[in-house]
């Protein structure tokens, strides 16, 4: 084979090493070309997922990052408010959905799904119907979607990593193993074909054609591992530095003190005890070990944490818990950006891909069971996420009130931003006022400063 044929064969050889550093476990010395997103994810997602799970359950920073996303995205649970045109029907639908959500532990499932979304990069939920005709959600691990199944089908369709497409590149089914979640050693079996309308496949798309999810830890798998190694090295260094060792030197080279059989007694005479002074035999001196310390190790560790926080798109002080260098302005700026990031995920991924399909399936089953007479506009729904608290609630409340007074925001929008349904809130306010009047209670309606001087003093 000539030189030209050698390089030609080498270039035409299928690439076995993916360009994801979290897959290879090493940093590239150069910057190689990154392949198509779908191929890169399909080739490396499983290994990245395994390493991300290890970090998620062993590394404190990784565990905290998952908890931050779980709390920020769904918190104590997302609630739904029907937008049906009839008020009575709205109330009936909301009460029925709330009862189903409590019975099916929907809030707990939301947190579990977010954890899988962050760690595994994808969450798979199968929508089933139980014996009573009610919706049952089954969250399954990502590996149950057969990653090894990639084949061409008749008629132009194909299956890629367990996801079946038709000739128009539309997802029509998923091929999922029926392995029990409690199996320690899953047995070999043929996956079951489940129609796409019964499966929620939740993941963030990072490129065109991507059909499987990639762990959100992918950019920080190596930095987290290196930071852990640095921590171990610093810990070993600290242990060594705590060991003060002394070395007795015979400056004259005679060795008489130990040669006369007085080694144990001499050693006892030169041993160190707190608050004592020892006189060495003539011709001897003592030097102590001084292990070299790693310079600027703390600064490097802090830089690594900032790098990991940037890769996870989480404010550094939230990830590390270190508030020493944080002030009001910097914290607010970081939280505003993080809040925008969370809202983008909530309303571009969670609402259209998770909550709305679940709500529509639940409503269709309730309508078939005769529990609810939905109608044409029953599928309209508004989702309320838990409010994201600010640093200074008073200033935020004053700003919101000013925007409502200026006509720049509706009261409904303001209440929704707090995670509440305005109709339920108004009913509760009216009930509170009626009860206060009936019981003869009186509460202060205004806490505005009495004069300008008091206002200035409060601002200061």
mmCIF file of C-alpha atoms in Angstrom, residues 226-363:
data_model
loop_
_atom_site.group_PDB
_atom_site.id
_atom_site.type_symbol
_atom_site.label_atom_id
_atom_site.label_comp_id
_atom_site.label_asym_id
_atom_site.label_seq_id
_atom_site.Cartn_x
_atom_site.Cartn_y
_atom_site.Cartn_z
ATOM 1 C CA UNK A 226 -9.997 17.199 38.041
ATOM 2 C CA UNK A 227 -11.270 19.340 40.911
ATOM 3 C CA UNK A 228 -11.916 16.182 42.929
ATOM 4 C CA UNK A 229 -8.372 15.007 42.232
ATOM 5 C CA UNK A 230 -7.028 18.410 43.276
ATOM 6 C CA UNK A 231 -8.980 18.191 46.517
ATOM 7 C CA UNK A 232 -7.537 14.747 47.239
ATOM 8 C CA UNK A 233 -4.009 15.991 46.495
ATOM 9 C CA UNK A 234 -4.411 18.985 48.795
ATOM 10 C CA UNK A 235 -5.774 16.739 51.536
ATOM 11 C CA UNK A 236 -2.778 14.405 51.277
ATOM 12 C CA UNK A 237 -0.434 17.402 51.229
ATOM 13 C CA UNK A 238 -2.045 18.780 54.404
ATOM 14 C CA UNK A 239 -1.660 15.421 56.136
ATOM 15 C CA UNK A 240 2.019 15.259 55.194
ATOM 16 C CA UNK A 241 2.614 18.827 56.351
ATOM 17 C CA UNK A 242 1.084 17.965 59.723
ATOM 18 C CA UNK A 243 3.739 15.310 60.250
ATOM 19 C CA UNK A 244 6.726 17.193 61.738
ATOM 20 C CA UNK A 245 9.691 14.854 61.356
ATOM 21 C CA UNK A 246 13.133 15.550 62.819
ATOM 22 C CA UNK A 247 16.423 14.186 61.467
ATOM 23 C CA UNK A 248 19.498 13.891 63.723
ATOM 24 C CA UNK A 249 22.724 14.605 61.858
ATOM 25 C CA UNK A 250 26.179 13.493 63.031
ATOM 26 C CA UNK A 251 28.255 16.490 61.977
ATOM 27 C CA UNK A 252 31.602 14.948 63.034
ATOM 28 C CA UNK A 253 30.907 11.571 61.516
ATOM 29 C CA UNK A 254 32.130 9.713 64.598
ATOM 30 C CA UNK A 255 28.854 8.006 65.507
ATOM 31 C CA UNK A 256 30.049 7.502 69.087
ATOM 32 C CA UNK A 257 26.764 8.246 70.811
ATOM 33 C CA UNK A 258 24.879 5.449 69.042
ATOM 34 C CA UNK A 259 27.848 3.136 68.622
ATOM 35 C CA UNK A 260 28.224 2.729 72.398
ATOM 36 C CA UNK A 261 24.864 1.033 72.723
ATOM 37 C CA UNK A 262 23.137 4.173 73.977
ATOM 38 C CA UNK A 263 20.833 4.517 70.960
ATOM 39 C CA UNK A 264 17.529 4.108 72.796
ATOM 40 C CA UNK A 265 18.552 6.347 75.689
ATOM 41 C CA UNK A 266 19.945 8.986 73.362
ATOM 42 C CA UNK A 267 16.825 8.868 71.229
ATOM 43 C CA UNK A 268 14.735 9.366 74.364
ATOM 44 C CA UNK A 269 16.900 12.304 75.383
ATOM 45 C CA UNK A 270 16.341 14.093 72.070
ATOM 46 C CA UNK A 271 12.620 13.327 71.748
ATOM 47 C CA UNK A 272 10.328 16.353 71.669
ATOM 48 C CA UNK A 273 7.641 17.112 74.201
ATOM 49 C CA UNK A 274 5.577 20.281 74.624
ATOM 50 C CA UNK A 275 7.404 22.978 76.651
ATOM 51 C CA UNK A 276 10.711 21.128 76.963
ATOM 52 C CA UNK A 277 14.246 21.799 75.736
ATOM 53 C CA UNK A 278 16.765 19.066 74.960
ATOM 54 C CA UNK A 279 20.556 19.238 74.819
ATOM 55 C CA UNK A 280 22.015 17.130 72.008
ATOM 56 C CA UNK A 281 25.278 15.233 72.328
ATOM 57 C CA UNK A 282 28.341 17.041 71.075
ATOM 58 C CA UNK A 283 28.614 17.008 67.287
ATOM 59 C CA UNK A 284 24.895 16.509 66.520
ATOM 60 C CA UNK A 285 22.267 18.806 65.019
ATOM 61 C CA UNK A 286 18.568 18.412 64.169
ATOM 62 C CA UNK A 287 16.770 19.463 60.959
ATOM 63 C CA UNK A 288 13.020 19.197 60.366
ATOM 64 C CA UNK A 289 11.195 18.212 57.217
ATOM 65 C CA UNK A 290 9.333 20.963 55.386
ATOM 66 C CA UNK A 291 7.151 19.452 52.628
ATOM 67 C CA UNK A 292 6.615 21.805 49.704
ATOM 68 C CA UNK A 293 3.169 23.339 49.618
ATOM 69 C CA UNK A 294 1.127 23.700 46.414
ATOM 70 C CA UNK A 295 1.210 27.365 45.566
ATOM 71 C CA UNK A 296 -2.010 29.175 44.653
ATOM 72 C CA UNK A 297 -4.005 25.972 45.089
ATOM 73 C CA UNK A 298 -6.954 27.751 46.698
ATOM 74 C CA UNK A 299 -7.205 30.274 43.866
ATOM 75 C CA UNK A 300 -7.061 27.492 41.303
ATOM 76 C CA UNK A 301 -9.794 25.558 43.099
ATOM 77 C CA UNK A 302 -11.992 28.683 43.143
ATOM 78 C CA UNK A 303 -11.372 29.193 39.448
ATOM 79 C CA UNK A 304 -12.353 25.574 38.796
ATOM 80 C CA UNK A 305 -15.630 26.047 40.682
ATOM 81 C CA UNK A 306 -16.394 29.153 38.601
ATOM 82 C CA UNK A 307 -15.655 27.149 35.458
ATOM 83 C CA UNK A 308 -18.012 24.375 36.562
ATOM 84 C CA UNK A 309 -20.728 26.893 37.457
ATOM 85 C CA UNK A 310 -20.432 28.451 33.999
ATOM 86 C CA UNK A 311 -20.682 25.038 32.358
ATOM 87 C CA UNK A 312 -23.813 24.196 34.362
ATOM 88 C CA UNK A 313 -25.228 27.720 33.818
ATOM 89 C CA UNK A 314 -25.710 28.173 37.551
ATOM 90 C CA UNK A 315 -24.547 31.219 39.589
ATOM 91 C CA UNK A 316 -21.239 30.387 41.231
ATOM 92 C CA UNK A 317 -22.310 31.439 44.726
ATOM 93 C CA UNK A 318 -25.339 29.143 44.518
ATOM 94 C CA UNK A 319 -23.231 26.208 43.403
ATOM 95 C CA UNK A 320 -20.462 26.634 45.978
ATOM 96 C CA UNK A 321 -22.484 28.232 48.798
ATOM 97 C CA UNK A 322 -19.677 30.770 49.232
ATOM 98 C CA UNK A 323 -21.254 34.205 49.809
ATOM 99 C CA UNK A 324 -18.115 36.002 51.012
ATOM 100 C CA UNK A 325 -17.552 38.029 47.831
ATOM 101 C CA UNK A 326 -21.225 38.518 46.948
ATOM 102 C CA UNK A 327 -23.019 41.840 47.350
ATOM 103 C CA UNK A 328 -26.576 42.909 46.562
ATOM 104 C CA UNK A 329 -25.876 44.129 43.017
ATOM 105 C CA UNK A 330 -23.813 41.149 41.899
ATOM 106 C CA UNK A 331 -26.246 38.648 43.430
ATOM 107 C CA UNK A 332 -29.242 40.322 41.825
ATOM 108 C CA UNK A 333 -27.565 40.462 38.408
ATOM 109 C CA UNK A 334 -26.690 36.773 38.576
ATOM 110 C CA UNK A 335 -30.149 35.771 39.800
ATOM 111 C CA UNK A 336 -31.892 37.792 37.077
ATOM 112 C CA UNK A 337 -29.887 35.990 34.403
ATOM 113 C CA UNK A 338 -30.460 32.618 36.064
ATOM 114 C CA UNK A 339 -34.175 33.346 36.352
ATOM 115 C CA UNK A 340 -34.354 34.082 32.617
ATOM 116 C CA UNK A 341 -32.533 30.813 31.961
ATOM 117 C CA UNK A 342 -35.005 28.843 34.086
ATOM 118 C CA UNK A 343 -38.036 30.517 32.518
ATOM 119 C CA UNK A 344 -36.734 29.681 29.050
ATOM 120 C CA UNK A 345 -36.514 26.011 30.023
ATOM 121 C CA UNK A 346 -39.933 26.082 31.675
ATOM 122 C CA UNK A 347 -41.870 27.609 28.791
ATOM 123 C CA UNK A 348 -39.969 26.214 25.802
ATOM 124 C CA UNK A 349 -39.425 22.682 27.072
ATOM 125 C CA UNK A 350 -41.446 21.701 30.141
ATOM 126 C CA UNK A 351 -44.783 23.280 29.229
ATOM 127 C CA UNK A 352 -45.081 22.151 25.581
ATOM 128 C CA UNK A 353 -43.307 18.796 25.951
ATOM 129 C CA UNK A 354 -44.358 17.588 29.412
ATOM 130 C CA UNK A 355 -47.185 19.396 31.166
ATOM 131 C CA UNK A 356 -49.483 20.114 28.223
ATOM 132 C CA UNK A 357 -49.416 16.532 26.828
ATOM 133 C CA UNK A 358 -50.113 15.150 30.318
ATOM 134 C CA UNK A 359 -53.005 17.581 30.831
ATOM 135 C CA UNK A 360 -54.580 16.814 27.473
ATOM 136 C CA UNK A 361 -54.343 13.065 28.004
ATOM 137 C CA UNK A 362 -55.835 13.364 31.495
ATOM 138 C CA UNK A 363 -58.660 15.591 30.184
#
